[in-house]
Structures are given as C-alpha cells and as structure tokens.
Short mmCIF file of C-alpha atoms in Angstrom, two decimals:
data_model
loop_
_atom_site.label_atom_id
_atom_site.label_comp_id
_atom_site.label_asym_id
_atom_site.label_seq_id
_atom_site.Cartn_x
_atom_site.Cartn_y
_atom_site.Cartn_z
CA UNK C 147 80.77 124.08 56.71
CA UNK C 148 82.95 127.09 57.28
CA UNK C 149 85.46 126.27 54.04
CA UNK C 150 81.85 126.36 51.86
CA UNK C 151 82.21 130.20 53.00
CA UNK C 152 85.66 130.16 53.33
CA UNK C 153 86.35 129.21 49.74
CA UNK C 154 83.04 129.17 47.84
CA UNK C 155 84.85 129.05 44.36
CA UNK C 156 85.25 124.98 45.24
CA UNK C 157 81.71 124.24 45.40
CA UNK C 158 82.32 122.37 48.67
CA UNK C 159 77.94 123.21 49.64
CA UNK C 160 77.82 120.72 46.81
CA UNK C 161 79.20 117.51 47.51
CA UNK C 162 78.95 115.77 44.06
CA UNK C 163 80.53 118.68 42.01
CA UNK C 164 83.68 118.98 44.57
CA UNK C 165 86.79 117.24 43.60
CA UNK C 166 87.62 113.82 45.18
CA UNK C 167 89.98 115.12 47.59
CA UNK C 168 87.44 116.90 49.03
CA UNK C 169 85.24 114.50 49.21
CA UNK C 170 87.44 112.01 50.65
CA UNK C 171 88.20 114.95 53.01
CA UNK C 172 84.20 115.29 53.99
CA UNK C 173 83.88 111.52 54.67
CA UNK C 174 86.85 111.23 57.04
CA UNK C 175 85.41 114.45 58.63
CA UNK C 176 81.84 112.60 58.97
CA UNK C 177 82.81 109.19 59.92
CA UNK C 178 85.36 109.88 62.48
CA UNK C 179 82.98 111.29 64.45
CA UNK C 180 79.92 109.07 63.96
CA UNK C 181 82.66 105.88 65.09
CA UNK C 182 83.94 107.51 67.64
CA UNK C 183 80.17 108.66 69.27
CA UNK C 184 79.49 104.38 68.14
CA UNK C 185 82.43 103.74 70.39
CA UNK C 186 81.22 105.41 73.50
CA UNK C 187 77.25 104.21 73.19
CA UNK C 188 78.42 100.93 72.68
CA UNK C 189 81.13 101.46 76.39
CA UNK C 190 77.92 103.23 78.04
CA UNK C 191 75.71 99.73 78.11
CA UNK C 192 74.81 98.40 81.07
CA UNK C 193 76.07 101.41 83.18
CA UNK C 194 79.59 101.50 81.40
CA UNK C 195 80.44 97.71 81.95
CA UNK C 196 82.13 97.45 78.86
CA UNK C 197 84.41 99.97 79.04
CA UNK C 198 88.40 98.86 78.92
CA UNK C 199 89.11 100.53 82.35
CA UNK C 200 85.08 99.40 83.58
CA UNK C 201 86.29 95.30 82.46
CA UNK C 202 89.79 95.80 84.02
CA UNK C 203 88.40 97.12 87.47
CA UNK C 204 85.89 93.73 87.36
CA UNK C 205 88.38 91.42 87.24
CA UNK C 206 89.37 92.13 91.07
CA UNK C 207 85.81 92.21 92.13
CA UNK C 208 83.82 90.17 94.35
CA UNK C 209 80.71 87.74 93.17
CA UNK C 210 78.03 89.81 94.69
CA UNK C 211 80.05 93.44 93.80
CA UNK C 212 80.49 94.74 90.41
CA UNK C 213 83.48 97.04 89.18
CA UNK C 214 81.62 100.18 91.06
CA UNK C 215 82.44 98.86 94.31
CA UNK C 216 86.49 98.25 93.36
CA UNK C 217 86.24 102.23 91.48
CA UNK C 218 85.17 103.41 94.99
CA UNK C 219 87.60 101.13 96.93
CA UNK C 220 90.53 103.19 94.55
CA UNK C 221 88.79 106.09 95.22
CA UNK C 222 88.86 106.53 99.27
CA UNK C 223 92.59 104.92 99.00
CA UNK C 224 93.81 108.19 96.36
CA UNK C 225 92.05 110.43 98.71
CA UNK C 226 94.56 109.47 101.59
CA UNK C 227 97.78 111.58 102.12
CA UNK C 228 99.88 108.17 102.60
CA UNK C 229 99.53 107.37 99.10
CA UNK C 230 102.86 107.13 97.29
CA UNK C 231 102.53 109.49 93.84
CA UNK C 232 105.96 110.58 91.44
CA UNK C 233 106.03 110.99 87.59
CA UNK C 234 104.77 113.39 85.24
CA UNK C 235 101.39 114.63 84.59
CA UNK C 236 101.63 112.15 81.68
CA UNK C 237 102.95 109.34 83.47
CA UNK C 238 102.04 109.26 87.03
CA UNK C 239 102.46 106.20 89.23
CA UNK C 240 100.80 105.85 92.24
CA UNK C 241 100.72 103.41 94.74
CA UNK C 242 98.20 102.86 98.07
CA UNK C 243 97.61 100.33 100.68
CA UNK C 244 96.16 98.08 98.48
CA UNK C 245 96.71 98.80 94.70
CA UNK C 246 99.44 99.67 92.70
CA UNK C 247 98.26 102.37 89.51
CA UNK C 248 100.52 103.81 86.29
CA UNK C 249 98.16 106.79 84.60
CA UNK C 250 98.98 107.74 81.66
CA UNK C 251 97.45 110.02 79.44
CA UNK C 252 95.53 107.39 77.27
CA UNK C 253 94.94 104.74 79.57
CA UNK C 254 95.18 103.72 83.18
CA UNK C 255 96.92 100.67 84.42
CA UNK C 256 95.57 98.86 87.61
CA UNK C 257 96.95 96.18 89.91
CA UNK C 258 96.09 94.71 93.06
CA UNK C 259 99.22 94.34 95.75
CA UNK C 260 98.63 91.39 96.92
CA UNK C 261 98.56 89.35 93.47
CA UNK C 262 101.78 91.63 92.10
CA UNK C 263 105.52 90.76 91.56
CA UNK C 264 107.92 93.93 91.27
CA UNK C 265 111.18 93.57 89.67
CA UNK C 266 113.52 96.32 89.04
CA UNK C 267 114.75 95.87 85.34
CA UNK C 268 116.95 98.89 84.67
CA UNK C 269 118.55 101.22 85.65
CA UNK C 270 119.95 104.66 84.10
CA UNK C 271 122.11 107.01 85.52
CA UNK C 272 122.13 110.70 84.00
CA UNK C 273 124.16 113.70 84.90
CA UNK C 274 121.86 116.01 85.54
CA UNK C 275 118.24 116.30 87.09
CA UNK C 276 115.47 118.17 85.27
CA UNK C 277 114.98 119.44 88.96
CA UNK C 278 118.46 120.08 90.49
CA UNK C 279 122.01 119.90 88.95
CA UNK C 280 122.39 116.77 90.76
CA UNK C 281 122.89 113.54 88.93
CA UNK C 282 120.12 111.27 89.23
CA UNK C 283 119.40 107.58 88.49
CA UNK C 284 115.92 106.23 87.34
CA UNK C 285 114.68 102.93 87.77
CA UNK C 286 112.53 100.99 85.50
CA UNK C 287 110.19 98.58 87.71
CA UNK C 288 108.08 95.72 85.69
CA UNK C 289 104.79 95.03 87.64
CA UNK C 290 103.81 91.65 87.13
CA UNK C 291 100.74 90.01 88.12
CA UNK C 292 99.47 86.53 88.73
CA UNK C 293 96.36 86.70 87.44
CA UNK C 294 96.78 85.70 83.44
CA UNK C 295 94.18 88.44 82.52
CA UNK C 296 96.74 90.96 83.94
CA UNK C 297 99.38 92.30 81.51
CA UNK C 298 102.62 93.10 83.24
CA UNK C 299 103.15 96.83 83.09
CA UNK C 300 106.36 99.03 84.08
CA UNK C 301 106.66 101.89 85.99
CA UNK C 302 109.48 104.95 85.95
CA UNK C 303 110.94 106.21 89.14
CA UNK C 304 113.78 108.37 90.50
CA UNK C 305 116.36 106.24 92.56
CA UNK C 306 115.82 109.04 95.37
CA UNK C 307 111.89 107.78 95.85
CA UNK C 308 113.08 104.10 95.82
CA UNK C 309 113.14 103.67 99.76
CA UNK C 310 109.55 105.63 99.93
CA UNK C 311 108.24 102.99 97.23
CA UNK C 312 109.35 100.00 99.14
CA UNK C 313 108.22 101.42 102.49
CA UNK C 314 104.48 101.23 101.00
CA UNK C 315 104.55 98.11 99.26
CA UNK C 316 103.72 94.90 101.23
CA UNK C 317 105.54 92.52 99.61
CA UNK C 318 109.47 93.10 98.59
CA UNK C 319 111.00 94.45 95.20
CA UNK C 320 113.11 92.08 93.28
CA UNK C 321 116.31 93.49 91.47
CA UNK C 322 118.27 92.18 88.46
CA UNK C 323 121.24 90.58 88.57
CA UNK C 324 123.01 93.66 86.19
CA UNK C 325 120.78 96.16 88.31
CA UNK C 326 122.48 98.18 91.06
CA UNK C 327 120.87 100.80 92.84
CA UNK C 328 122.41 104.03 94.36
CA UNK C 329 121.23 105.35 97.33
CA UNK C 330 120.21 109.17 97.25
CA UNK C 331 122.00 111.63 99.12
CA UNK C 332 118.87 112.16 101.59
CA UNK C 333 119.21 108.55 102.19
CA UNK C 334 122.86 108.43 103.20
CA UNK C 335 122.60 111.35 105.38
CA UNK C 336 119.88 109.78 106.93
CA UNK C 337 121.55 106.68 107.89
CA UNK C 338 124.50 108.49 108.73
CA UNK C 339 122.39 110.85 111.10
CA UNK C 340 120.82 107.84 113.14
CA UNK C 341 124.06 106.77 113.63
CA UNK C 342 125.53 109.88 114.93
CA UNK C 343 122.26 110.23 117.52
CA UNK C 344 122.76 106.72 118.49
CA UNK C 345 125.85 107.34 120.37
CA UNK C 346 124.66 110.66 122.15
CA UNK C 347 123.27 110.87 125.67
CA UNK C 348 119.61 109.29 125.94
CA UNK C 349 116.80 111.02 127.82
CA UNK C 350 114.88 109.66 130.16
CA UNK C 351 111.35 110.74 129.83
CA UNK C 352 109.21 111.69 132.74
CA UNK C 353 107.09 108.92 134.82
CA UNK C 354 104.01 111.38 134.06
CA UNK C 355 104.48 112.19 130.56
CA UNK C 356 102.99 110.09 127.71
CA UNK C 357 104.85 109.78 124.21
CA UNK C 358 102.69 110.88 121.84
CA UNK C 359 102.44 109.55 118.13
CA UNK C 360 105.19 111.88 115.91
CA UNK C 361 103.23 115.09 114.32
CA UNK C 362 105.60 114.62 111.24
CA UNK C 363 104.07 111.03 109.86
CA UNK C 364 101.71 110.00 112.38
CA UNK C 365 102.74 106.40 112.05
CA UNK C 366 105.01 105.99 114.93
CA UNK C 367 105.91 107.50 118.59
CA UNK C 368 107.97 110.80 119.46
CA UNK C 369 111.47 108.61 119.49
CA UNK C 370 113.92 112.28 120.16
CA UNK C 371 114.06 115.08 122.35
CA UNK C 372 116.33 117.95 121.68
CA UNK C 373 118.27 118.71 124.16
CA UNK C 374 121.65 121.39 124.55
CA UNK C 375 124.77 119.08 125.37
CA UNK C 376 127.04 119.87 122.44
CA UNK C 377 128.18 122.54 124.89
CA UNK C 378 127.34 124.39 128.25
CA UNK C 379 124.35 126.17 128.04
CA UNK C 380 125.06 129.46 127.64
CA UNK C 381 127.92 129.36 125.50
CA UNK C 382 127.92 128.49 121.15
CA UNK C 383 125.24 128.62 118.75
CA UNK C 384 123.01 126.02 120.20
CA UNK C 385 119.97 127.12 122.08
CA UNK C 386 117.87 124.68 124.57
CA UNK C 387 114.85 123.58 123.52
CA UNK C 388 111.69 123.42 125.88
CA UNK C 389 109.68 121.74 123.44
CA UNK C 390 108.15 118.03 124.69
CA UNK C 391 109.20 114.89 122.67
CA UNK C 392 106.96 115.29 119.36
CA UNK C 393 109.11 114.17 116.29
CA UNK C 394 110.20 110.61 115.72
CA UNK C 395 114.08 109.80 114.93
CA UNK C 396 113.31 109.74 110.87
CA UNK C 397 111.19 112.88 110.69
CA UNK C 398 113.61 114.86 112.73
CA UNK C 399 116.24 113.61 110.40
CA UNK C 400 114.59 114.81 107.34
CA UNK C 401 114.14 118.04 108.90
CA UNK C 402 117.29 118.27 109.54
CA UNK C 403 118.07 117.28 105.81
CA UNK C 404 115.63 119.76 104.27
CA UNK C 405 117.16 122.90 106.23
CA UNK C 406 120.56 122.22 104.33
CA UNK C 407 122.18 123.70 101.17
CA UNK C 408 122.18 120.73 98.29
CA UNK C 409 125.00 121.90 96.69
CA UNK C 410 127.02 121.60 100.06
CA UNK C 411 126.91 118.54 101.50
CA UNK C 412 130.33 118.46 102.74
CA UNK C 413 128.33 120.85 105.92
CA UNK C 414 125.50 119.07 106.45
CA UNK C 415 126.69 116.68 109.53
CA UNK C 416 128.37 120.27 111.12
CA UNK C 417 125.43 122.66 110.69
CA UNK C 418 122.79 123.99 112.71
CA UNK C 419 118.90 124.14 112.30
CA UNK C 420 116.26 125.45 113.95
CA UNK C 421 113.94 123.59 116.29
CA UNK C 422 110.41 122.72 113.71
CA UNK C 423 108.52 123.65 116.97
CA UNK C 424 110.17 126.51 119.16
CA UNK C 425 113.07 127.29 116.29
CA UNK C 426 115.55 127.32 119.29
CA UNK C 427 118.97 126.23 116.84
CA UNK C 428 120.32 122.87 117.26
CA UNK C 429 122.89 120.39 116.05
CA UNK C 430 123.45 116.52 115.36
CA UNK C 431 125.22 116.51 119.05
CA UNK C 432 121.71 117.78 120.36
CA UNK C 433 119.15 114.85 119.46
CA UNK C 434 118.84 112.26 121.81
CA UNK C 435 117.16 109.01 121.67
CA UNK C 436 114.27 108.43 124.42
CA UNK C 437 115.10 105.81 126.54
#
C-alpha cells in the first residue's frame, strides 16, 4: 500500500495493469502472512496441544496430566537459583533438578534427566576467551535420550563450567575415547587449596555452638573457621578473625579464588584476602578444617 503512493507511475493500486514482478511481489506479500496466521490457528486448537514445543512437553506427561502440568513443573524448577544456565542469548543451556533444556532462538529442546545419556563428543581448545585473554576449551556434549520419540540434541559449554554441570546432573557424563578434558584454573586452585587446609591445625568447635548450613551455597555445613596461626598475633599482615564458622571448605575456596588477579596466578597460593564477613585479611595458612 505505501509503494501505490510511493511510486504511483507503476500502477501498483491496480493489480492487473502492474507488471508480473509486481504481482508476484503482491502474492508473496499476501500469502506469507495468511500461512503463517493458518499456522498458528491451526497450533492454538485444543488450548495449543498441537504446538511442536506443546507435543514435545506431552510426551513426559502423566495419563491423567496433560503438557500444562510438565510446562509448570519446568517452570518452578527455572525459577530456582540452583539451576545450572551458560551460553549465549541464542544458545542457552540450562539444566535443573529434573530436566535438562538447550534454547535456542527458534526452538527449544527438552529432556527429562532421568531417561538421558550425556556423552562428551568434542572438544576444542582456542587461544583466547571472548571474556578474558585466557585460553579456553569448549566441550560439545550429545544428549541422548531413551525414549525413541526423543531426538538426541547437543549442547556447547566452556571446559571451566564442566565440574558445575556434572555436580547437577544425577547420572554421570560419558567422554570419548579421543576426548580429553582440561581442568580450569579455578578448578586446580581449588583442589590445590583443600589440600593446603588439610594439613593446617583443626579447630575444635565449642560443645554449645551449632554448625550452621554454609551462607555461600546453602547445601552443606560451615566446614572452616579462620583463624591467625600463620604467625603470632600481632605481628604480619594477617588479622584474627572473630567471625563464627559460616562458610563451607569449597565456598571459602572460591572466595579466596575470586579475590585474585587472573593474569597472576603464580600469587594466588601466597596472597592475602579479606575475611567475606568481618574483612579481617587472611591467608591459605589461616583456614582450618572443623574437627
């Protein structure tokens, strides 16, 4: 309509005297449209049963339920702050107690945990991070379910979120024979720090005082208390820390691990950090184990 006013010397208002071109050009313009609105009445019978994503959902749902109830089941699960989400806007994989989701722009891929096989494929290792000038390595996982109606899907992850994957999955990931994966950085220094506090002095927690669940993930107990025996107390860097056991051995670790410089990691095991509580500065030699 506004290339009839736009260029009125074609005689586009009148159909039958434009040229063909234009004519094909009006019928793509109408029908596209008209199957596309077809497309979506025909998805939007029976309260949107037909839909791709609507027949997917149905396949995991009970006898008596109907895909609403597995929709909402997805829906309180996302809404958690346990859920395990990486990838771009474009390609996001996320992963909850129960189901296992790639979202992509177009279409949305769903599988249930407990009917799922994951097998790490590939592996590619590239200089340099889009987020750091670190080199990173990303994985290529195929989901595979047992259902027949499911198509295998794969997902895209950084090497670095590997551990965090596994930790919410139920069942283990399966690698490739040609597949080898490299732990992060955060990773090593993590093991490597629960080593180091393994050896140090252990505390012995009051008769009276109750452990607490850690305030960092709220899945496990207070496991550390910080506590000055790298040197006397009034002499170095180190300060003592009053603070009650609230931080479990992991957590304080990637506190630790978060205060450092990335592009030094040669200092991480001798520098100090500040308490997350009281920010009284501490080192490795400071975090015992509670016994």
């Amino acid at each position: 309509m506004g290339m009839c006013f736009a260029a009125s010397e074609k005689q586009l208002y009148s159909p039958g005297q434009a040229s063909e071109a234009w004519q094909l050009f009006l019928l793509l313009a109408v029908t596209l449209p008209l199957v596309s609105c077809t497309l979506i009445y025909y998805w939007s019978w029976d309260k949107w049963t037909r839909h791709p994503l609507a027949q997917t959902l149905a396949l995991y749902a009970l006898p008596q339920s109907g895909w609403q109830a597995v929709a909402s089941s997805i829906n309180t699960e996302f809404r958690r702050i346990d859920k395990f989400a990486t990838g771009a806007p474009g390609a996001r994989v996320i992963v909850t107690d129960t189901w296992v989701m790639k979202v992509t722009t177009y279409r949305v891929r769903v599988a249930q945990q407990q009917d799922v096989h994951l097998t790490v494929t590939e592996s590619r290792q590239h200089d340099l991070s889009p987020d750091s000038n670190l080199p990173v390595q990303l994985l290529t996982i195929r989901v595979a379910s047992t259902s027949p109606a499911m198509q295998p899907f794969d997902i895209r992850l950084n090497s670095a979120e590997y551990g965090e994957l596994c930790e919410k999955l139920h069942a283990p990931i399966r690698s490739a024979a040609n597949v080898v994966i490299r732990q992060s950085l955060g990773d090593l220094f993590l093991e490597t720090f629960a080593s180091l506090v393994e050896v140090n002095p252990a505390y012995s927690v009051p008769s009276n005082q109750e452990l607490e669940a850690c305030i960092g993930c709220m899945q496990t107990r207070a496991s550390v208390k910080l506590v000055k025996t790298c040197q006397e107390p009034a002499v170095g860097e180190c300060q003592q820390c009053y603070c009650r056991p609230m931080w479990c051995l992991t957590c304080m670790g990637k506190w630790f691990a978060s205060r450092q410089d990335p592009q030094r990691p040669d200092t991480w095991l001798a520098s100090r950090v500040p308490c997350p509580t009281c920010r009284a500065r501490f080192c490795i030699l400071d975090v015992c184990c509670i016994r």
